[in-house]
């Protein structure tokens, strides 16, 4: 018969919380509730609005939301247990292992999906190569499979090698969650540290580097639009009849067309620059403390890190799962419009329809794909144009 008390001891249980841990648990419960609701709301938007499902790359965003929800949801179960029992009792051991595996899996899944999203946008905008629904689905399945293997199989192999096969996940020094021992000096333990640090480094490089190259590409395209006649042709041939001439019936001149074209690229450059800065800053602020903690324990060779620093590091990783749906809604005009419509805070249908009448005019002066070469027009339409000027959410 299994000796559950021994297994619990191997995982650092029972663990009785102090006053600071109790306060941290209550705050973490509130943050996790927001994370679960936010990610569930984004999933609801995909289910309700076919307009969002039309873009294959958004399947990666949906997979990211599911992974972030998996990061936050265990807290909704374990924290009430902690508050009711003033800590983690011996019988919590199976939940420690289950929630540890869920948390570890979701961390890898979120990291690699963020990298995939950044790479997808880079290849679509800069290289003119789009992905299909099937490709996005295969990418998501591959990421989930790799995350499960690294977060479940490898810790179990490590635990078997140490003679604690039933306890691959241990209570952390913060007393808030269970995860692997980053200070394990075995070969499998070192492999987990290397994979984790590689994943975090790859996320930083793809997010910061990807958006930097996208911004440079758009800026380079904007700088190349210097021909007044070309700018005038772009402006006049894509505008509505009422727009192609002024109120006296005269054709718009090339200088006006060039001004509109330059304004378009300036708006696009600013939008992409701010998106890159915000996404990079959020990821770095949230994950760098935990990265430093992993490196510290790996160098130290034992599971021993200051409690306060470990608590802050853990809050950062959870906050990243909470911030992802917020960023997705606020930085994507299409999703923001659908969110407003779903919450009943959007404009009335008649006002929306009247705005649609003038949408051609907006597009005539603000379509960035007209400033790109013909082979990338469809990419610009899907990736850039709607994100800049689409303010409605078709059902």
XYZ file of C-alpha atoms in Angstrom:
395
model
C 0.000 0.000 0.000
C 1.429 3.403 -0.920
C 2.809 5.444 1.945
C 1.113 8.755 1.162
C 2.569 10.412 4.271
C 6.080 9.652 2.987
C 5.236 10.944 -0.477
C 3.793 14.111 1.051
C 6.977 14.621 3.033
C 9.019 14.242 -0.144
C 6.944 17.083 -1.662
C 7.433 19.353 1.353
C 4.029 18.663 2.898
C 2.389 19.424 5.205
C 3.081 23.128 4.905
C 1.438 25.602 7.292
C 1.115 29.159 6.096
C 2.021 32.273 8.025
C 0.254 35.623 7.881
C 2.242 36.893 4.898
C 1.477 33.749 2.886
C -2.206 34.076 3.747
C -2.303 37.650 2.441
C -0.404 36.620 -0.695
C -2.833 33.729 -1.237
C -5.858 36.025 -1.058
C -4.302 38.449 -3.565
C -3.305 35.570 -5.826
C -6.866 34.198 -5.724
C -8.261 37.551 -6.898
C -5.646 37.835 -9.662
C -6.315 34.267 -10.824
C -10.066 34.900 -10.974
C -9.425 37.859 -13.269
C -7.131 35.714 -15.407
C -9.659 32.898 -15.813
C -12.492 35.325 -16.634
C -10.353 37.310 -19.075
C -9.155 34.283 -21.013
C -12.642 32.770 -20.982
C -14.031 36.032 -22.369
C -11.587 35.978 -25.291
C -12.561 32.359 -26.007
C -16.211 33.474 -25.931
C -15.476 36.186 -28.498
C -14.012 33.592 -30.858
C -17.050 31.380 -30.393
C -19.565 34.170 -30.938
C -18.008 36.148 -33.800
C -17.140 34.348 -37.027
C -15.321 37.511 -38.091
C -12.518 36.674 -35.648
C -12.310 33.024 -36.656
C -11.733 34.114 -40.244
C -8.092 34.903 -39.512
C -6.062 31.657 -39.213
C -3.389 33.284 -37.056
C -5.999 34.005 -34.383
C -6.124 30.270 -33.677
C -2.717 30.714 -32.058
C -4.140 33.472 -29.873
C -7.004 31.187 -28.866
C -4.512 28.446 -27.949
C -2.574 31.005 -25.901
C -5.718 31.954 -23.979
C -6.432 28.307 -23.213
C -2.895 27.876 -21.908
C -3.123 31.020 -19.773
C -6.438 29.800 -18.387
C -4.703 26.555 -17.458
C -2.110 28.602 -15.559
C -4.719 30.469 -13.485
C -7.411 27.835 -12.929
C -5.537 25.631 -10.369
C -5.298 28.616 -8.047
C -9.104 28.714 -7.826
C -9.038 25.246 -6.220
C -5.868 25.174 -4.157
C -6.134 28.601 -2.503
C -9.566 27.911 -0.927
C -8.050 24.660 0.404
C -5.151 26.624 1.859
C -7.393 29.233 3.444
C -9.686 26.586 4.928
C -6.844 24.455 6.344
C -4.385 27.273 7.120
C -1.880 25.619 4.830
C -1.352 22.503 2.753
C -2.268 19.278 4.605
C -0.806 15.839 3.923
C -3.775 14.783 1.799
C -3.028 17.664 -0.604
C -0.124 15.683 -2.115
C -2.044 14.365 -5.218
C -3.303 17.899 -5.934
C 0.229 19.232 -5.554
C 1.374 16.865 -8.302
C -1.629 17.532 -10.562
C -1.551 21.314 -10.262
C 2.235 21.338 -10.544
C 1.991 19.508 -13.882
C -0.761 21.854 -15.102
C 1.195 24.961 -14.153
C 4.429 23.701 -15.669
C 2.689 22.653 -18.899
C 0.881 25.964 -19.305
C 4.132 27.900 -18.803
C 5.839 26.174 -21.727
C 2.709 26.300 -23.820
C 2.319 30.060 -23.322
C 5.988 30.766 -23.980
C 6.218 28.837 -27.237
C 2.841 30.112 -28.461
C 3.934 33.717 -27.883
C 7.032 32.959 -29.946
C 4.913 31.362 -32.682
C 2.624 34.413 -32.831
C 5.595 36.772 -33.153
C 7.186 34.649 -35.885
C 3.891 34.305 -37.745
C 3.433 38.066 -37.860
C 7.023 38.583 -38.952
C 6.783 36.141 -41.869
C 3.340 37.434 -42.882
C 4.221 41.131 -42.913
C 7.907 41.120 -43.846
C 8.238 37.976 -45.972
C 4.697 37.873 -47.378
C 4.121 34.263 -46.250
C 0.816 33.486 -44.559
C -0.251 30.409 -42.633
C -3.399 28.357 -43.112
C -5.829 27.114 -40.490
C -4.369 23.645 -40.794
C -0.840 24.934 -40.229
C -1.908 26.951 -37.178
C -3.687 23.915 -35.777
C -0.629 21.718 -36.321
C 1.605 24.341 -34.681
C -0.694 24.466 -31.643
C -0.820 20.665 -31.362
C 2.963 20.484 -31.640
C 3.431 23.099 -28.916
C 0.970 21.381 -26.574
C 2.609 17.988 -27.163
C 6.092 19.347 -26.463
C 4.873 21.194 -23.361
C 3.252 18.050 -21.940
C 6.375 16.009 -22.625
C 8.745 18.498 -20.989
C 6.460 19.374 -18.085
C 5.244 15.852 -17.267
C 7.522 13.154 -18.671
C 10.843 14.823 -17.830
C 9.958 15.627 -14.187
C 8.752 12.046 -13.674
C 12.005 10.687 -15.134
C 13.923 13.011 -12.828
C 11.894 11.885 -9.808
C 12.414 8.194 -10.641
C 16.149 8.761 -10.835
C 16.077 10.330 -7.373
C 13.920 7.533 -5.922
C 10.872 9.758 -5.376
C 8.759 8.661 -8.333
C 5.495 9.784 -6.710
C 6.728 13.299 -5.964
C 8.199 15.017 -9.045
C 6.758 18.373 -7.910
C 7.583 19.977 -4.577
C 6.194 22.847 -2.538
C 8.051 26.053 -3.335
C 9.606 28.364 -0.762
C 6.821 30.927 -1.178
C 4.290 28.363 0.067
C 1.956 29.293 -2.790
C 2.325 26.507 -5.354
C 4.057 23.264 -6.319
C 6.612 22.988 -9.118
C 9.877 21.201 -9.852
C 13.074 21.622 -7.881
C 15.165 23.994 -9.990
C 18.194 23.257 -7.825
C 18.288 19.562 -8.790
C 21.851 18.700 -9.838
C 21.003 15.474 -11.694
C 21.356 15.291 -15.475
C 17.582 15.363 -15.984
C 17.259 18.254 -13.540
C 19.914 20.258 -15.376
C 18.171 19.482 -18.659
C 14.960 21.017 -17.301
C 16.810 24.181 -16.324
C 18.435 24.444 -19.761
C 15.089 23.939 -21.548
C 13.383 26.539 -19.332
C 16.086 29.159 -19.850
C 16.170 28.443 -23.592
C 12.388 28.878 -23.796
C 12.490 32.225 -22.000
C 15.413 33.451 -24.112
C 13.631 32.424 -27.308
C 10.494 34.292 -26.248
C 12.494 37.455 -25.639
C 14.295 37.190 -28.984
C 11.168 36.457 -31.022
C 8.962 39.079 -29.374
C 11.490 41.917 -29.215
C 13.327 40.952 -32.418
C 10.199 40.121 -34.401
C 8.424 43.387 -33.732
C 11.636 45.332 -34.240
C 12.087 43.853 -37.728
C 8.415 44.427 -38.558
C 8.755 48.065 -37.527
C 11.941 48.499 -39.562
C 10.270 46.912 -42.588
C 7.234 49.185 -42.448
C 9.435 52.217 -41.874
C 11.566 51.248 -44.889
C 8.474 50.842 -47.070
C 7.167 54.212 -45.938
C 10.475 55.897 -46.722
C 10.464 54.432 -50.222
C 7.166 56.097 -51.136
C 8.578 59.307 -52.615
C 7.029 59.439 -56.056
C 4.341 62.135 -56.045
C 2.543 60.649 -59.033
C 2.471 57.198 -57.484
C 1.111 58.559 -54.228
C -1.502 60.569 -56.098
C -2.546 57.517 -58.128
C -2.838 55.408 -54.979
C -5.005 58.012 -53.348
C -7.317 58.831 -56.241
C -7.847 55.326 -57.657
C -8.881 53.862 -54.308
C -11.065 56.681 -53.040
C -14.816 56.988 -53.399
C -16.204 59.252 -56.194
C -17.013 61.959 -53.682
C -13.503 61.705 -52.380
C -11.643 61.738 -55.671
C -12.496 65.404 -56.115
C -12.909 68.278 -53.771
C -16.148 70.174 -53.099
C -15.662 72.190 -56.303
C -15.224 69.099 -58.455
C -11.469 69.430 -58.866
C -9.296 66.336 -58.704
C -7.146 65.929 -55.667
C -3.557 66.772 -56.387
C -0.499 64.646 -55.946
C 0.686 66.583 -52.932
C -2.504 65.682 -51.055
C -2.132 62.042 -52.060
C 1.431 61.954 -50.886
C 0.438 63.563 -47.616
C -2.231 60.939 -47.053
C 0.211 58.147 -47.897
C 2.821 59.501 -45.508
C 0.196 59.922 -42.791
C -0.812 56.308 -43.315
C 2.718 55.015 -42.848
C 3.289 57.256 -39.848
C 0.149 55.888 -38.172
C 1.178 52.330 -38.976
C 4.715 52.864 -37.684
C 3.410 54.298 -34.421
C 0.902 51.464 -33.989
C 3.490 48.746 -34.574
C 6.092 50.516 -32.433
C 3.759 50.790 -29.456
C 2.562 47.218 -29.838
C 6.119 45.956 -29.859
C 7.123 48.084 -26.871
C 4.082 47.114 -24.780
C 4.246 43.375 -25.500
C 8.000 43.243 -24.951
C 7.835 45.264 -21.730
C 5.006 43.181 -20.264
C 6.775 39.902 -20.989
C 10.153 41.095 -19.687
C 8.759 42.631 -16.491
C 6.650 39.564 -15.691
C 9.105 36.782 -16.518
C 12.584 38.166 -15.853
C 12.334 37.782 -12.032
C 11.355 34.121 -12.392
C 14.148 33.597 -14.907
C 16.629 35.041 -12.417
C 15.239 32.738 -9.720
C 15.699 29.643 -11.926
C 19.267 30.662 -12.725
C 19.993 31.377 -9.061
C 18.809 27.965 -7.868
C 20.576 26.190 -10.742
C 23.886 27.834 -9.841
C 23.347 27.304 -6.122
C 22.547 23.621 -6.694
C 19.728 23.413 -4.183
C 16.118 24.461 -3.719
C 16.804 27.526 -1.617
C 15.749 31.018 -2.643
C 14.608 33.982 -0.504
C 10.891 33.682 0.155
C 10.021 37.263 -0.768
C 11.837 37.146 -4.099
C 10.274 33.792 -4.971
C 6.804 35.185 -4.180
C 7.332 38.213 -6.415
C 8.663 35.996 -9.200
C 5.637 33.745 -9.047
C 3.204 36.671 -9.100
C 4.918 37.932 -12.249
C 4.355 34.667 -14.107
C 0.681 34.593 -13.112
C 0.242 38.255 -14.048
C 1.588 37.467 -17.508
C -1.265 34.975 -17.993
C -3.689 37.662 -16.831
C -2.236 40.366 -19.071
C -2.254 38.346 -22.320
C -6.045 38.590 -22.934
C -6.007 42.249 -21.862
C -3.294 43.049 -24.401
C -5.028 41.015 -27.075
C -8.261 42.995 -26.629
C -6.729 46.443 -26.249
C -4.096 46.180 -29.006
C -6.292 44.570 -31.684
C -8.976 46.932 -32.978
C -11.125 44.125 -34.360
C -11.222 42.210 -31.083
C -11.780 45.408 -29.124
C -14.816 46.231 -31.265
C -16.203 42.710 -30.787
C -15.587 42.933 -27.030
C -17.495 46.226 -26.863
C -20.326 44.752 -28.877
C -20.466 41.655 -26.663
C -20.547 43.796 -23.513
C -23.152 46.160 -24.973
C -20.878 49.184 -24.859
C -20.454 49.569 -28.643
C -22.123 52.118 -30.865
C -25.676 51.568 -32.042
C -26.265 49.554 -35.195
C -27.544 52.529 -37.176
C -24.503 54.590 -36.208
C -22.255 51.633 -37.057
C -23.877 51.299 -40.458
C -23.441 54.993 -41.148
C -19.803 54.644 -40.235
C -19.514 51.775 -42.700
C -20.672 54.102 -45.468
C -17.615 56.213 -44.806
C -15.295 53.245 -44.283
C -14.296 53.313 -47.946
C -13.109 56.843 -47.462
C -11.039 55.838 -44.466
C -9.607 52.945 -46.388
C -8.877 55.173 -49.352
C -6.487 57.163 -47.252
C -5.366 54.548 -44.762
C -4.790 51.231 -46.502
C -1.161 50.331 -45.813
C -1.179 47.478 -48.311
C -1.428 50.030 -51.136
C 2.034 51.186 -50.163
C 3.428 47.653 -50.277
C 4.188 45.591 -53.348
C 1.394 43.635 -55.041
C 2.530 40.262 -53.738
C 1.846 41.389 -50.156
C -1.484 43.150 -50.559
C -3.549 40.323 -49.119
C -1.200 40.017 -46.153
C -1.417 43.732 -45.449
C -5.199 43.602 -45.684
C -5.447 40.810 -43.129
C -2.646 41.818 -40.784
C -2.505 45.608 -40.910
C -5.430 47.350 -42.567
C -8.259 46.019 -40.421
C -6.185 46.407 -37.303
C -5.768 50.101 -38.046
C -9.107 51.202 -39.452
C -11.728 48.518 -38.758
C -13.932 49.835 -35.963
C -16.878 47.493 -36.379
C -17.484 43.869 -35.516
C -19.587 41.916 -38.041
C -21.595 39.145 -36.439
